[in-house]
């Protein structure tokens, strides 16, 4: 989001046909021996984006970043920066910086000298280097610690030093390869928010590689979900979560219940979904064109499901079952329910009071219900 004259403007250059990407992959492929790491991939990344490459190990996300950085060359296709092919440029001539999970700080140099290292190598003047390093120390909240050595600061602070060093030369792009993997969960969450703040202040385009869905959802303006060297879906975190294009994306991002069945189209975009011959069809609203009788999937997120002792009146979707297990997680309670059709489903209830988690017991009969707009129909 951007602010102008007191108004909040939506940041979505990808939705503007006239907007030109800062980085563009054109039909890029990369193989190692007989293994296709990236297959005929095309992708556009826009200036000021915080863009995430997300997927499991071996999906091709790191190979894609290494080709962008210049450490690997594509077998075919082009990678463009501001419309120009970067193939002739070696890694040290590309206006990018890369931040690794290991941080790679020089242990014998002070924090100040670590940040200044790249500036000095580039021939930046002494005064400009001093000014730039002090600016970076302030940006990452390490003012006053410039004389310390890396072993004299915490892991989270070392991560900030690595970030400051990466940003000191004001790169067009900052490439982050699993940068928070070495931090504990609490510190990782804090650092995610700090990275967002820094990226928005500087306006630098960030591209991050991660296998952590929550990390990508928290930080990215858009996410590219990858699998087997291909892009499965490129969209905002909201669209990835609420309107996944496939069973793979729905399952990879967050928790989801997945029911197998067939769908019959009614009026407009309404579908009747038959998951069990002996039970009332469920309902869904979908843009998909699904042939009657074709096997498809109905996905519904656990937090969208209501749990009640009796069937709710006028509930568009309702399934009876019995609680198999209860997990109290503080802010939420998770119920694992076996439906009368023999399927396992999960529902999550927010705990707004101390005793709400005690309303249901293991073995108790309950009804699960949700709105038809919470049903996601998927072909595969």
Coordinates of C-alpha atoms in Angstrom, one line a residue:
X1 CA 0.0 0.0 0.0
X2 CA 1.2 3.6 -0.8
X3 CA -0.1 6.8 0.7
X4 CA -0.6 10.0 -1.3
X5 CA -2.3 13.2 -0.1
X6 CA -3.8 11.3 2.8
X7 CA -5.3 8.6 0.5
X8 CA -4.2 5.0 0.6
X9 CA -3.3 3.8 -2.9
X10 CA -3.3 0.2 -3.9
X11 CA 0.1 -1.1 -5.0
X12 CA -0.5 -3.6 -7.9
X13 CA 1.6 -2.7 -11.0
X14 CA 1.1 -6.2 -12.3
X15 CA -2.6 -5.3 -12.9
X16 CA -1.6 -2.3 -15.1
X17 CA -1.0 -3.4 -18.7
X18 CA 1.2 -0.3 -19.3
X19 CA 3.5 -1.0 -16.3
X20 CA 6.9 -2.3 -17.3
X21 CA 8.6 -5.0 -15.2
X22 CA 12.0 -4.4 -13.7
X23 CA 12.8 -8.2 -14.2
X24 CA 11.4 -10.5 -16.8
X25 CA 12.0 -14.2 -17.4
X26 CA 11.2 -15.2 -20.9
X27 CA 10.7 -18.9 -21.5
X28 CA 13.7 -19.7 -19.3
X29 CA 14.8 -23.3 -18.9
X30 CA 17.7 -24.8 -16.9
X31 CA 18.8 -28.5 -16.7
X32 CA 21.5 -30.3 -14.7
X33 CA 22.3 -33.5 -16.6
X34 CA 18.9 -35.1 -17.3
X35 CA 17.1 -33.2 -14.5
X36 CA 15.0 -30.1 -15.6
X37 CA 15.3 -27.7 -12.6
X38 CA 13.4 -24.9 -14.4
X39 CA 11.1 -25.6 -17.5
X40 CA 10.1 -22.9 -20.0
X41 CA 9.3 -20.4 -17.2
X42 CA 8.0 -16.9 -17.9
X43 CA 7.6 -14.4 -15.1
X44 CA 7.5 -10.6 -14.5
X45 CA 8.6 -8.8 -11.3
X46 CA 7.9 -5.1 -10.9
X47 CA 9.8 -2.3 -9.2
X48 CA 9.3 -1.9 -5.4
X49 CA 7.8 -5.4 -5.2
X50 CA 8.6 -7.7 -2.3
X51 CA 8.3 -10.9 -4.4
X52 CA 8.5 -14.4 -3.0
X53 CA 9.5 -17.6 -4.8
X54 CA 7.8 -20.3 -2.8
X55 CA 7.9 -24.1 -3.0
X56 CA 9.3 -27.3 -1.6
X57 CA 12.9 -28.4 -1.9
X58 CA 13.9 -29.2 -5.5
X59 CA 11.1 -27.1 -7.0
X60 CA 13.5 -24.8 -8.9
X61 CA 13.2 -21.6 -6.8
X62 CA 16.9 -21.4 -5.8
X63 CA 18.0 -22.2 -9.4
X64 CA 15.8 -19.4 -10.6
X65 CA 17.4 -16.9 -8.2
X66 CA 20.9 -18.1 -9.0
X67 CA 20.2 -17.5 -12.7
X68 CA 19.0 -14.0 -11.9
X69 CA 22.1 -13.3 -9.8
X70 CA 24.4 -14.7 -12.6
X71 CA 25.7 -17.8 -10.8
X72 CA 24.0 -20.1 -13.3
X73 CA 23.2 -19.6 -17.0
X74 CA 19.9 -20.7 -18.5
X75 CA 20.0 -23.3 -21.2
X76 CA 17.4 -21.4 -23.1
X77 CA 15.3 -18.2 -22.8
X78 CA 16.2 -14.7 -21.6
X79 CA 16.4 -12.8 -18.4
X80 CA 15.8 -9.1 -18.8
X81 CA 16.6 -6.2 -16.5
X82 CA 14.7 -3.0 -17.4
X83 CA 14.2 -4.6 -20.9
X84 CA 17.9 -5.4 -21.5
X85 CA 19.3 -9.0 -21.5
X86 CA 21.6 -9.5 -18.5
X87 CA 23.3 -12.6 -20.0
X88 CA 26.5 -10.7 -20.9
X89 CA 26.9 -9.4 -17.4
X90 CA 28.9 -11.4 -14.8
X91 CA 27.5 -11.5 -11.2
X92 CA 29.7 -8.7 -10.0
X93 CA 28.5 -6.4 -12.8
X94 CA 24.8 -6.9 -12.1
X95 CA 23.1 -4.2 -10.0
X96 CA 22.0 -6.8 -7.5
X97 CA 23.1 -7.9 -4.1
X98 CA 22.4 -11.3 -2.6
X99 CA 21.9 -12.1 1.1
X100 CA 22.5 -15.7 2.2
X101 CA 21.2 -17.6 5.1
X102 CA 24.7 -18.0 6.5
X103 CA 25.2 -14.1 6.5
X104 CA 28.9 -14.7 5.6
X105 CA 30.2 -11.8 7.8
X106 CA 33.9 -11.3 8.2
X107 CA 34.6 -12.3 11.8
X108 CA 37.8 -10.2 12.0
X109 CA 36.1 -7.0 10.9
X110 CA 34.0 -4.7 13.0
X111 CA 30.3 -4.3 12.2
X112 CA 31.1 -0.9 10.6
X113 CA 33.8 -2.4 8.4
X114 CA 31.6 -5.4 7.4
X115 CA 28.9 -2.9 6.1
X116 CA 31.6 -0.7 4.5
X117 CA 33.4 -3.6 2.7
X118 CA 31.5 -3.4 -0.6
X119 CA 31.5 0.4 -0.7
X120 CA 35.3 0.5 -0.3
X121 CA 35.7 -2.2 -3.0
X122 CA 33.6 0.0 -5.3
X123 CA 35.9 3.0 -4.7
X124 CA 33.3 5.0 -2.8
X125 CA 34.8 8.0 -1.1
X126 CA 35.6 7.9 2.6
X127 CA 33.0 10.6 3.6
X128 CA 30.3 8.9 1.5
X129 CA 31.2 5.5 3.0
X130 CA 31.0 6.9 6.5
X131 CA 27.6 8.6 5.8
X132 CA 26.2 5.5 4.0
X133 CA 27.3 3.1 6.8
X134 CA 25.8 5.3 9.5
X135 CA 22.6 5.5 7.5
X136 CA 22.5 1.7 7.3
X137 CA 23.2 1.2 11.0
X138 CA 20.3 3.5 11.8
X139 CA 18.0 1.7 9.3
X140 CA 18.6 -1.7 10.9
X141 CA 18.5 -0.3 14.5
X142 CA 22.2 -0.9 15.3
X143 CA 23.4 2.6 15.9
X144 CA 26.2 2.7 18.3
X145 CA 27.3 -1.0 17.7
X146 CA 29.6 -0.3 14.7
X147 CA 32.8 -1.0 16.7
X148 CA 31.7 -4.5 17.8
X149 CA 32.7 -7.7 16.1
X150 CA 30.1 -10.2 14.8
X151 CA 30.7 -12.6 17.7
X152 CA 29.8 -9.8 20.1
X153 CA 26.2 -9.4 18.9
X154 CA 23.2 -11.7 18.7
X155 CA 22.1 -13.9 15.8
X156 CA 19.3 -11.5 15.0
X157 CA 21.7 -8.6 15.0
X158 CA 24.1 -10.4 12.7
X159 CA 21.2 -10.9 10.3
X160 CA 20.6 -7.2 10.3
X161 CA 24.3 -6.5 9.7
X162 CA 24.2 -8.8 6.6
X163 CA 21.1 -6.9 5.4
X164 CA 22.7 -3.5 5.9
X165 CA 25.8 -4.7 4.0
X166 CA 23.6 -5.9 1.2
X167 CA 21.7 -2.6 1.0
X168 CA 24.7 -0.2 1.4
X169 CA 25.5 0.0 -2.3
X170 CA 21.8 0.7 -3.1
X171 CA 21.2 -2.2 -5.4
X172 CA 18.3 -2.3 -7.9
X173 CA 17.4 -5.7 -6.5
X174 CA 18.1 -7.4 -3.3
X175 CA 18.0 -11.2 -3.5
X176 CA 17.3 -13.0 -0.3
X177 CA 18.0 -16.8 -0.2
X178 CA 16.2 -18.3 2.9
X179 CA 17.6 -15.3 4.9
X180 CA 15.7 -16.0 8.2
X181 CA 16.2 -19.8 8.4
X182 CA 18.8 -19.6 11.1
X183 CA 16.6 -17.6 13.5
X184 CA 14.2 -19.0 16.1
X185 CA 10.5 -18.7 15.5
X186 CA 9.8 -15.6 17.6
X187 CA 12.8 -13.7 16.2
X188 CA 12.0 -14.7 12.7
X189 CA 8.5 -13.2 13.0
X190 CA 10.0 -9.9 14.4
X191 CA 12.5 -9.8 11.6
X192 CA 9.9 -10.4 8.9
X193 CA 8.1 -7.2 10.0
X194 CA 11.4 -5.3 10.1
X195 CA 12.3 -6.4 6.6
X196 CA 8.9 -5.2 5.3
X197 CA 9.4 -1.8 7.0
X198 CA 12.9 -1.5 5.6
X199 CA 11.8 -2.5 2.1
X200 CA 9.0 0.0 2.1
X201 CA 11.3 2.8 3.4
X202 CA 13.9 2.2 0.7
X203 CA 11.6 1.3 -2.2
X204 CA 14.2 -1.4 -3.2
X205 CA 12.8 -4.4 -5.1
X206 CA 13.2 -7.5 -2.9
X207 CA 13.1 -11.1 -4.2
X208 CA 13.0 -13.8 -1.5
X209 CA 13.4 -17.6 -1.9
X210 CA 11.6 -19.5 0.9
X211 CA 9.9 -22.8 1.6
X212 CA 8.1 -21.2 4.6
X213 CA 4.5 -20.5 3.5
X214 CA 3.8 -18.2 6.5
X215 CA 7.0 -16.2 5.8
X216 CA 5.9 -15.6 2.2
X217 CA 2.3 -14.8 3.1
X218 CA 3.6 -12.3 5.7
X219 CA 6.1 -10.4 3.6
X220 CA 5.3 -10.7 -0.1
X221 CA 3.3 -8.4 -2.3
X222 CA 3.0 -11.4 -4.7
X223 CA 4.0 -15.0 -4.4
X224 CA 5.1 -17.4 -7.1
X225 CA 4.3 -21.0 -6.1
X226 CA 6.6 -23.4 -7.8
X227 CA 6.6 -27.2 -8.3
X228 CA 8.8 -29.3 -10.5
X229 CA 10.5 -26.3 -12.2
X230 CA 7.2 -24.7 -13.2
X231 CA 5.0 -21.8 -11.9
X232 CA 1.8 -23.2 -10.6
X233 CA 0.3 -19.8 -9.5
X234 CA 1.5 -16.2 -9.3
X235 CA -0.8 -14.0 -7.2
X236 CA -1.1 -11.9 -4.1
X237 CA -1.1 -13.7 -0.7
X238 CA -4.9 -13.1 -0.4
X239 CA -5.6 -14.6 -3.8
X240 CA -3.2 -17.6 -3.3
X241 CA -5.0 -18.4 0.0
X242 CA -8.6 -17.7 -0.9
X243 CA -8.7 -18.7 -4.6
X244 CA -6.0 -21.3 -5.2
X245 CA -5.9 -22.6 -8.8
X246 CA -5.2 -26.2 -7.9
X247 CA -5.3 -28.8 -5.3
X248 CA -1.5 -28.5 -4.9
X249 CA -1.6 -24.8 -4.1
X250 CA -4.5 -25.2 -1.7
X251 CA -2.7 -27.9 0.2
X252 CA 0.7 -26.2 0.2
X253 CA -0.6 -22.9 1.5
X254 CA -2.1 -23.2 5.0
X255 CA -4.3 -25.9 6.4
X256 CA -7.2 -27.1 4.3
X257 CA -9.9 -29.8 4.2
X258 CA -10.2 -31.6 0.9
X259 CA -13.3 -33.6 -0.1
X260 CA -13.4 -35.6 -3.3
X261 CA -16.6 -35.9 -5.4
X262 CA -18.4 -34.6 -8.4
X263 CA -20.1 -31.3 -9.2
X264 CA -23.3 -30.3 -11.0
X265 CA -23.8 -26.8 -12.1
X266 CA -27.0 -25.0 -11.1
X267 CA -27.8 -21.3 -11.8
X268 CA -25.1 -18.8 -12.5
X269 CA -21.8 -19.9 -10.8
X270 CA -23.5 -22.2 -8.2
X271 CA -22.5 -25.8 -8.0
X272 CA -23.9 -28.8 -6.1
X273 CA -21.0 -30.9 -4.9
X274 CA -21.8 -34.6 -4.2
X275 CA -19.1 -36.1 -1.9
X276 CA -21.2 -39.1 -0.7
X277 CA -24.1 -40.7 -2.5
X278 CA -26.0 -41.1 0.8
X279 CA -25.7 -37.5 1.9
X280 CA -27.1 -34.1 0.9
X281 CA -24.9 -32.3 -1.7
X282 CA -22.8 -29.4 -0.5
X283 CA -22.8 -26.1 -2.3
X284 CA -20.1 -23.9 -3.8
X285 CA -19.7 -20.8 -5.9
X286 CA -17.0 -21.1 -8.6
X287 CA -15.8 -19.5 -11.8
X288 CA -14.5 -22.9 -12.9
X289 CA -16.2 -24.8 -15.8
X290 CA -16.6 -28.3 -14.4
X291 CA -18.2 -31.0 -16.5
X292 CA -21.1 -32.8 -14.8
X293 CA -19.9 -36.1 -13.4
X294 CA -16.2 -35.2 -13.6
X295 CA -14.1 -35.9 -10.5
X296 CA -13.2 -32.7 -8.7
X297 CA -12.4 -31.4 -5.2
X298 CA -14.1 -29.2 -2.7
X299 CA -11.6 -27.4 -0.4
X300 CA -12.6 -25.5 2.8
X301 CA -10.3 -23.8 5.3
X302 CA -10.6 -25.0 8.9
X303 CA -11.1 -21.4 10.3
X304 CA -14.2 -21.0 8.0
X305 CA -16.0 -23.9 9.6
X306 CA -18.5 -23.5 12.5
X307 CA -18.7 -26.3 15.1
X308 CA -22.1 -26.7 16.9
X309 CA -23.9 -29.3 18.9
X310 CA -27.0 -29.0 16.7
X311 CA -27.4 -28.4 13.0
X312 CA -27.5 -24.7 12.3
X313 CA -30.7 -23.5 10.7
X314 CA -30.3 -22.5 7.0
X315 CA -26.7 -23.7 6.9
X316 CA -25.9 -24.0 3.2
X317 CA -23.3 -26.7 4.0
X318 CA -23.5 -29.0 6.9
X319 CA -21.9 -32.3 7.8
X320 CA -22.5 -34.4 10.9
X321 CA -19.6 -36.1 12.6
X322 CA -17.9 -37.0 15.9
X323 CA -14.9 -35.3 17.5
X324 CA -11.8 -37.6 17.4
X325 CA -9.3 -35.2 18.9
X326 CA -9.0 -31.7 20.4
X327 CA -5.9 -29.6 20.3
X328 CA -5.9 -26.5 22.4
X329 CA -3.4 -24.0 21.0
X330 CA -4.1 -20.9 23.2
X331 CA -5.5 -18.5 20.6
X332 CA -7.4 -21.3 18.8
X333 CA -8.8 -24.8 19.4
X334 CA -8.5 -27.3 16.6
X335 CA -11.1 -30.1 16.3
X336 CA -10.4 -33.2 14.3
X337 CA -13.8 -34.6 13.3
X338 CA -14.7 -37.8 11.6
X339 CA -17.8 -37.3 9.5
X340 CA -20.6 -39.9 9.1
X341 CA -19.3 -40.4 5.6
X342 CA -16.0 -41.6 7.1
X343 CA -13.9 -38.5 6.1
X344 CA -11.6 -36.6 8.5
X345 CA -12.1 -32.9 8.7
X346 CA -10.5 -30.2 10.8
X347 CA -12.2 -27.1 12.2
X348 CA -10.5 -24.2 14.1
X349 CA -12.4 -22.1 16.6
X350 CA -11.0 -18.8 18.0
X351 CA -10.8 -18.8 21.8
X352 CA -12.3 -15.5 22.8
X353 CA -12.9 -16.6 26.4
X354 CA -11.1 -19.0 28.8
X355 CA -13.8 -21.6 28.8
X356 CA -14.7 -21.8 25.1
X357 CA -12.3 -24.6 24.4
X358 CA -14.3 -26.8 26.9
X359 CA -17.6 -26.6 25.1
X360 CA -17.0 -29.9 23.2
X361 CA -15.4 -33.2 24.2
X362 CA -13.7 -36.0 22.4
X363 CA -16.3 -38.5 21.1
X364 CA -19.1 -35.9 21.1
X365 CA -21.4 -35.7 18.1
X366 CA -21.2 -32.3 16.4
X367 CA -22.2 -30.5 13.2
X368 CA -19.7 -28.8 10.9
X369 CA -21.1 -26.0 8.8
X370 CA -19.9 -23.2 6.5
X371 CA -21.0 -20.7 3.9
X372 CA -21.1 -21.7 0.2
X373 CA -18.7 -18.8 -0.6
X374 CA -16.1 -20.6 1.7
X375 CA -16.1 -23.6 -0.6
X376 CA -13.4 -23.7 -3.2
X377 CA -13.9 -26.1 -6.2
X378 CA -10.7 -27.4 -7.8
X379 CA -10.2 -29.7 -10.8
X380 CA -6.9 -31.2 -9.6

